[in-house]
């Protein structure tokens, strides 16, 4: 009998098969879970985690505030210089008759428009600043960081004038001094706002969102 069992062989028991199958299934599940974690997916739903594929938000935010700080500082320093050295004097020609430095106090919006709505423009600038800061939490695009930084720096520059310059808080007149021939007088903050706005239009035209995704209409 022993000799017959040796020749034929002892069959595997059902319990052994079950244990081997369970072990293999557990190993495969662990490998799948590891692959899912590396790919940035949710193991329960299989949905992709957007943040896993959008690194560098901190760098984009740093770019935004660096651009804003540079634009703001440039605007503030230029206004201090022209007020101290040029205000109350005859315009200075820079490029013949095409460009002059002519200091004026503007109670209106950019490029001297809307002088009767100083307080409203001040509130709008404050709202824009808050919206940009809140939007920074979802920012993953470098071009959008530059565009929003220009807007933020320009808005802060003109809002600083409206708060701290006469005749009063939120009613202060903005210092303008760049005077092209046949055009309104403006300042560097206005230029930053316009450049940031143009860049946003271009980015939107190409379907690039602030979160870094690209969509096609």
mmCIF file of C-alpha atoms in Angstrom:
data_model
loop_
_atom_site.group_PDB
_atom_site.id
_atom_site.type_symbol
_atom_site.label_atom_id
_atom_site.label_comp_id
_atom_site.label_asym_id
_atom_site.label_seq_id
_atom_site.Cartn_x
_atom_site.Cartn_y
_atom_site.Cartn_z
ATOM 1 C CA UNK A 1 0.000 0.000 0.000
ATOM 2 C CA UNK A 2 2.799 2.368 0.879
ATOM 3 C CA UNK A 3 4.536 1.469 -2.367
ATOM 4 C CA UNK A 4 1.352 2.275 -4.368
ATOM 5 C CA UNK A 5 0.995 5.682 -2.685
ATOM 6 C CA UNK A 6 4.647 6.420 -3.449
ATOM 7 C CA UNK A 7 4.142 5.666 -7.163
ATOM 8 C CA UNK A 8 0.748 7.347 -7.615
ATOM 9 C CA UNK A 9 1.487 10.308 -5.356
ATOM 10 C CA UNK A 10 -0.575 11.863 -2.561
ATOM 11 C CA UNK A 11 -3.109 14.428 -3.909
ATOM 12 C CA UNK A 12 -3.201 17.946 -2.461
ATOM 13 C CA UNK A 13 -5.875 18.522 0.122
ATOM 14 C CA UNK A 14 -8.643 21.137 -0.513
ATOM 15 C CA UNK A 15 -7.429 23.146 2.442
ATOM 16 C CA UNK A 16 -3.954 23.474 0.954
ATOM 17 C CA UNK A 17 -5.392 24.693 -2.377
ATOM 18 C CA UNK A 18 -7.530 27.269 -0.611
ATOM 19 C CA UNK A 19 -4.600 28.603 1.411
ATOM 20 C CA UNK A 20 -2.365 28.897 -1.656
ATOM 21 C CA UNK A 21 -5.095 30.716 -3.643
ATOM 22 C CA UNK A 22 -5.728 33.158 -0.788
ATOM 23 C CA UNK A 23 -2.022 33.903 -0.420
ATOM 24 C CA UNK A 24 -1.675 34.573 -4.131
ATOM 25 C CA UNK A 25 -4.718 36.864 -4.077
ATOM 26 C CA UNK A 26 -3.357 38.824 -1.123
ATOM 27 C CA UNK A 27 -0.006 39.329 -2.858
ATOM 28 C CA UNK A 28 -1.700 40.536 -6.037
ATOM 29 C CA UNK A 29 -3.879 42.937 -4.036
ATOM 30 C CA UNK A 30 -0.838 44.391 -2.289
ATOM 31 C CA UNK A 31 0.901 44.943 -5.602
ATOM 32 C CA UNK A 32 -2.196 46.635 -7.065
ATOM 33 C CA UNK A 33 -2.519 48.877 -4.025
ATOM 34 C CA UNK A 34 1.124 49.894 -4.320
ATOM 35 C CA UNK A 35 0.726 50.692 -8.005
ATOM 36 C CA UNK A 36 -2.404 52.678 -7.248
ATOM 37 C CA UNK A 37 -0.575 54.714 -4.601
ATOM 38 C CA UNK A 38 2.309 55.448 -6.957
ATOM 39 C CA UNK A 39 -0.055 56.592 -9.701
ATOM 40 C CA UNK A 40 -1.942 58.896 -7.306
ATOM 41 C CA UNK A 41 -5.283 57.054 -7.475
ATOM 42 C CA UNK A 42 -7.929 56.417 -4.861
ATOM 43 C CA UNK A 43 -7.982 52.684 -4.085
ATOM 44 C CA UNK A 44 -11.677 52.748 -3.181
ATOM 45 C CA UNK A 45 -13.024 54.621 -6.169
ATOM 46 C CA UNK A 46 -10.209 54.376 -8.697
ATOM 47 C CA UNK A 47 -10.342 58.146 -9.251
ATOM 48 C CA UNK A 48 -7.173 59.991 -9.991
ATOM 49 C CA UNK A 49 -5.888 62.485 -7.451
ATOM 50 C CA UNK A 50 -5.211 65.743 -9.369
ATOM 51 C CA UNK A 51 -2.691 66.965 -6.798
ATOM 52 C CA UNK A 52 -0.504 63.897 -7.414
ATOM 53 C CA UNK A 53 0.200 65.059 -10.963
ATOM 54 C CA UNK A 54 0.468 68.819 -10.235
ATOM 55 C CA UNK A 55 3.578 69.356 -8.141
ATOM 56 C CA UNK A 56 5.074 72.761 -7.492
ATOM 57 C CA UNK A 57 2.089 74.784 -6.292
ATOM 58 C CA UNK A 58 4.339 76.372 -3.677
ATOM 59 C CA UNK A 59 6.746 77.514 -6.387
ATOM 60 C CA UNK A 60 3.909 78.987 -8.448
ATOM 61 C CA UNK A 61 2.637 80.905 -5.422
ATOM 62 C CA UNK A 62 6.170 82.145 -4.781
ATOM 63 C CA UNK A 63 6.346 83.370 -8.395
ATOM 64 C CA UNK A 64 2.999 85.163 -8.016
ATOM 65 C CA UNK A 65 4.019 87.070 -4.902
ATOM 66 C CA UNK A 66 7.546 87.738 -6.192
ATOM 67 C CA UNK A 67 6.170 89.320 -9.375
ATOM 68 C CA UNK A 68 3.621 91.262 -7.323
ATOM 69 C CA UNK A 69 6.301 92.522 -4.927
ATOM 70 C CA UNK A 70 8.566 93.588 -7.799
ATOM 71 C CA UNK A 71 5.762 95.433 -9.635
ATOM 72 C CA UNK A 72 4.593 97.076 -6.412
ATOM 73 C CA UNK A 73 8.099 98.177 -5.387
ATOM 74 C CA UNK A 74 8.868 99.538 -8.848
ATOM 75 C CA UNK A 75 5.627 101.527 -8.891
ATOM 76 C CA UNK A 76 6.093 102.854 -5.352
ATOM 77 C CA UNK A 77 9.700 103.943 -5.883
ATOM 78 C CA UNK A 78 8.936 105.605 -9.221
ATOM 79 C CA UNK A 79 6.079 107.598 -7.687
ATOM 80 C CA UNK A 80 8.218 108.729 -4.775
ATOM 81 C CA UNK A 81 10.932 109.937 -7.153
ATOM 82 C CA UNK A 82 8.661 111.833 -9.534
ATOM 83 C CA UNK A 83 6.724 113.467 -6.696
ATOM 84 C CA UNK A 84 9.956 114.609 -5.047
ATOM 85 C CA UNK A 85 11.701 115.827 -8.192
ATOM 86 C CA UNK A 86 9.158 116.527 -10.924
ATOM 87 C CA UNK A 87 5.825 117.511 -9.388
ATOM 88 C CA UNK A 88 4.973 121.158 -9.961
ATOM 89 C CA UNK A 89 7.536 121.515 -12.740
ATOM 90 C CA UNK A 90 7.295 121.637 -16.516
ATOM 91 C CA UNK A 91 7.025 118.289 -18.312
ATOM 92 C CA UNK A 92 10.306 116.598 -19.220
ATOM 93 C CA UNK A 93 10.666 115.281 -22.733
ATOM 94 C CA UNK A 94 12.007 111.740 -22.891
ATOM 95 C CA UNK A 95 11.528 110.838 -26.561
ATOM 96 C CA UNK A 96 11.005 114.126 -28.375
ATOM 97 C CA UNK A 97 7.304 114.950 -28.555
ATOM 98 C CA UNK A 98 6.322 111.272 -28.318
ATOM 99 C CA UNK A 99 6.882 110.699 -24.601
ATOM 100 C CA UNK A 100 7.044 113.070 -21.641
ATOM 101 C CA UNK A 101 7.211 112.813 -17.856
ATOM 102 C CA UNK A 102 4.343 114.920 -16.583
ATOM 103 C CA UNK A 103 3.187 114.478 -12.978
ATOM 104 C CA UNK A 104 -0.535 114.737 -12.286
ATOM 105 C CA UNK A 105 -2.839 113.581 -9.477
ATOM 106 C CA UNK A 106 -5.571 111.296 -10.797
ATOM 107 C CA UNK A 107 -8.665 110.636 -8.636
ATOM 108 C CA UNK A 108 -10.109 108.227 -11.215
ATOM 109 C CA UNK A 109 -9.272 104.796 -12.542
ATOM 110 C CA UNK A 110 -6.407 103.761 -14.774
ATOM 111 C CA UNK A 111 -5.466 106.252 -17.485
ATOM 112 C CA UNK A 112 -7.435 109.051 -15.749
ATOM 113 C CA UNK A 113 -10.880 107.557 -16.469
ATOM 114 C CA UNK A 114 -13.811 107.846 -14.050
ATOM 115 C CA UNK A 115 -12.656 110.638 -11.773
ATOM 116 C CA UNK A 116 -16.057 110.814 -10.081
ATOM 117 C CA UNK A 117 -15.905 107.228 -8.750
ATOM 118 C CA UNK A 118 -12.750 107.233 -6.633
ATOM 119 C CA UNK A 119 -14.229 105.325 -3.678
ATOM 120 C CA UNK A 120 -15.813 102.714 -5.954
ATOM 121 C CA UNK A 121 -12.544 102.096 -7.773
ATOM 122 C CA UNK A 122 -10.776 101.784 -4.429
ATOM 123 C CA UNK A 123 -13.225 99.104 -3.284
ATOM 124 C CA UNK A 124 -12.932 97.282 -6.607
ATOM 125 C CA UNK A 125 -9.136 97.226 -6.248
ATOM 126 C CA UNK A 126 -9.448 95.811 -2.727
ATOM 127 C CA UNK A 127 -11.837 93.095 -3.946
ATOM 128 C CA UNK A 128 -9.488 92.183 -6.811
ATOM 129 C CA UNK A 129 -6.622 91.766 -4.347
ATOM 130 C CA UNK A 130 -8.678 89.438 -2.131
ATOM 131 C CA UNK A 131 -9.844 87.356 -5.109
ATOM 132 C CA UNK A 132 -6.285 86.938 -6.409
ATOM 133 C CA UNK A 133 -5.020 85.827 -2.991
ATOM 134 C CA UNK A 134 -7.825 83.269 -2.694
ATOM 135 C CA UNK A 135 -7.219 82.020 -6.227
ATOM 136 C CA UNK A 136 -3.567 81.406 -5.386
ATOM 137 C CA UNK A 137 -4.602 78.283 -3.439
ATOM 138 C CA UNK A 138 -5.517 76.570 -6.721
ATOM 139 C CA UNK A 139 -2.614 77.914 -8.763
ATOM 140 C CA UNK A 140 -0.428 75.407 -10.639
ATOM 141 C CA UNK A 141 0.348 77.386 -13.817
ATOM 142 C CA UNK A 142 3.516 79.478 -14.160
ATOM 143 C CA UNK A 143 2.063 81.894 -16.789
ATOM 144 C CA UNK A 144 -1.014 82.427 -14.630
ATOM 145 C CA UNK A 145 1.254 83.105 -11.642
ATOM 146 C CA UNK A 146 3.010 85.859 -13.610
ATOM 147 C CA UNK A 147 -0.280 87.334 -14.855
ATOM 148 C CA UNK A 148 -1.906 87.360 -11.425
ATOM 149 C CA UNK A 149 1.288 88.741 -9.893
ATOM 150 C CA UNK A 150 1.197 91.690 -12.288
ATOM 151 C CA UNK A 151 -2.452 92.344 -11.460
ATOM 152 C CA UNK A 152 -1.821 92.069 -7.738
ATOM 153 C CA UNK A 153 1.208 94.362 -7.780
ATOM 154 C CA UNK A 154 -0.555 96.968 -9.913
ATOM 155 C CA UNK A 155 -3.703 96.906 -7.811
ATOM 156 C CA UNK A 156 -1.672 97.268 -4.606
ATOM 157 C CA UNK A 157 0.284 100.165 -6.078
ATOM 158 C CA UNK A 158 -2.747 102.271 -6.956
ATOM 159 C CA UNK A 159 -4.634 101.233 -3.811
ATOM 160 C CA UNK A 160 -1.720 102.480 -1.709
ATOM 161 C CA UNK A 161 -2.122 105.913 -3.310
ATOM 162 C CA UNK A 162 -5.863 105.906 -2.678
ATOM 163 C CA UNK A 163 -5.391 105.051 0.993
ATOM 164 C CA UNK A 164 -2.420 107.238 1.954
ATOM 165 C CA UNK A 165 -2.549 110.245 -0.351
ATOM 166 C CA UNK A 166 -4.789 113.291 -0.040
ATOM 167 C CA UNK A 167 -7.620 114.120 0.177
ATOM 168 C CA UNK A 168 -8.413 111.073 2.354
ATOM 169 C CA UNK A 169 -8.602 107.332 2.898
ATOM 170 C CA UNK A 170 -10.018 105.536 -0.190
ATOM 171 C CA UNK A 171 -10.334 108.952 -1.832
ATOM 172 C CA UNK A 172 -6.661 109.663 -2.495
ATOM 173 C CA UNK A 173 -5.506 110.727 -5.937
ATOM 174 C CA UNK A 174 -3.178 108.344 -7.781
ATOM 175 C CA UNK A 175 0.152 109.718 -9.029
ATOM 176 C CA UNK A 176 0.438 109.446 -12.832
ATOM 177 C CA UNK A 177 3.487 110.618 -14.736
ATOM 178 C CA UNK A 178 4.002 108.696 -18.011
ATOM 179 C CA UNK A 179 2.532 110.848 -20.781
ATOM 180 C CA UNK A 180 2.684 109.491 -24.348
ATOM 181 C CA UNK A 181 1.629 111.915 -27.068
ATOM 182 C CA UNK A 182 -2.096 111.745 -27.752
ATOM 183 C CA UNK A 183 -2.775 109.335 -24.890
ATOM 184 C CA UNK A 184 -3.814 109.506 -21.233
ATOM 185 C CA UNK A 185 -1.214 109.919 -18.490
ATOM 186 C CA UNK A 186 -0.570 106.711 -16.506
ATOM 187 C CA UNK A 187 1.897 105.049 -14.152
ATOM 188 C CA UNK A 188 3.743 101.735 -13.781
ATOM 189 C CA UNK A 189 0.910 100.192 -11.758
ATOM 190 C CA UNK A 190 -1.473 100.842 -14.652
ATOM 191 C CA UNK A 191 1.046 99.218 -16.995
ATOM 192 C CA UNK A 192 1.304 96.132 -14.774
ATOM 193 C CA UNK A 193 -2.491 95.797 -14.635
ATOM 194 C CA UNK A 194 -2.828 96.096 -18.416
ATOM 195 C CA UNK A 195 -0.006 93.601 -19.088
ATOM 196 C CA UNK A 196 -1.471 91.132 -16.605
ATOM 197 C CA UNK A 197 -4.918 91.496 -18.161
ATOM 198 C CA UNK A 198 -3.591 90.944 -21.676
ATOM 199 C CA UNK A 199 -1.712 87.833 -20.536
ATOM 200 C CA UNK A 200 -4.862 86.434 -18.928
ATOM 201 C CA UNK A 201 -6.800 86.957 -22.166
ATOM 202 C CA UNK A 202 -4.084 85.121 -24.114
ATOM 203 C CA UNK A 203 -3.998 82.229 -21.632
ATOM 204 C CA UNK A 204 -7.783 81.931 -21.715
ATOM 205 C CA UNK A 205 -7.741 81.976 -25.513
ATOM 206 C CA UNK A 206 -5.388 78.987 -25.522
ATOM 207 C CA UNK A 207 -7.508 77.180 -22.916
ATOM 208 C CA UNK A 208 -4.982 77.202 -20.073
ATOM 209 C CA UNK A 209 -6.618 77.351 -16.632
ATOM 210 C CA UNK A 210 -4.985 78.561 -13.396
ATOM 211 C CA UNK A 211 -4.873 74.963 -12.099
ATOM 212 C CA UNK A 212 -2.660 73.964 -15.020
ATOM 213 C CA UNK A 213 -5.254 72.062 -17.013
ATOM 214 C CA UNK A 214 -5.815 72.734 -20.709
ATOM 215 C CA UNK A 215 -9.278 72.549 -22.201
ATOM 216 C CA UNK A 216 -10.493 72.894 -25.768
ATOM 217 C CA UNK A 217 -13.877 74.455 -26.487
#
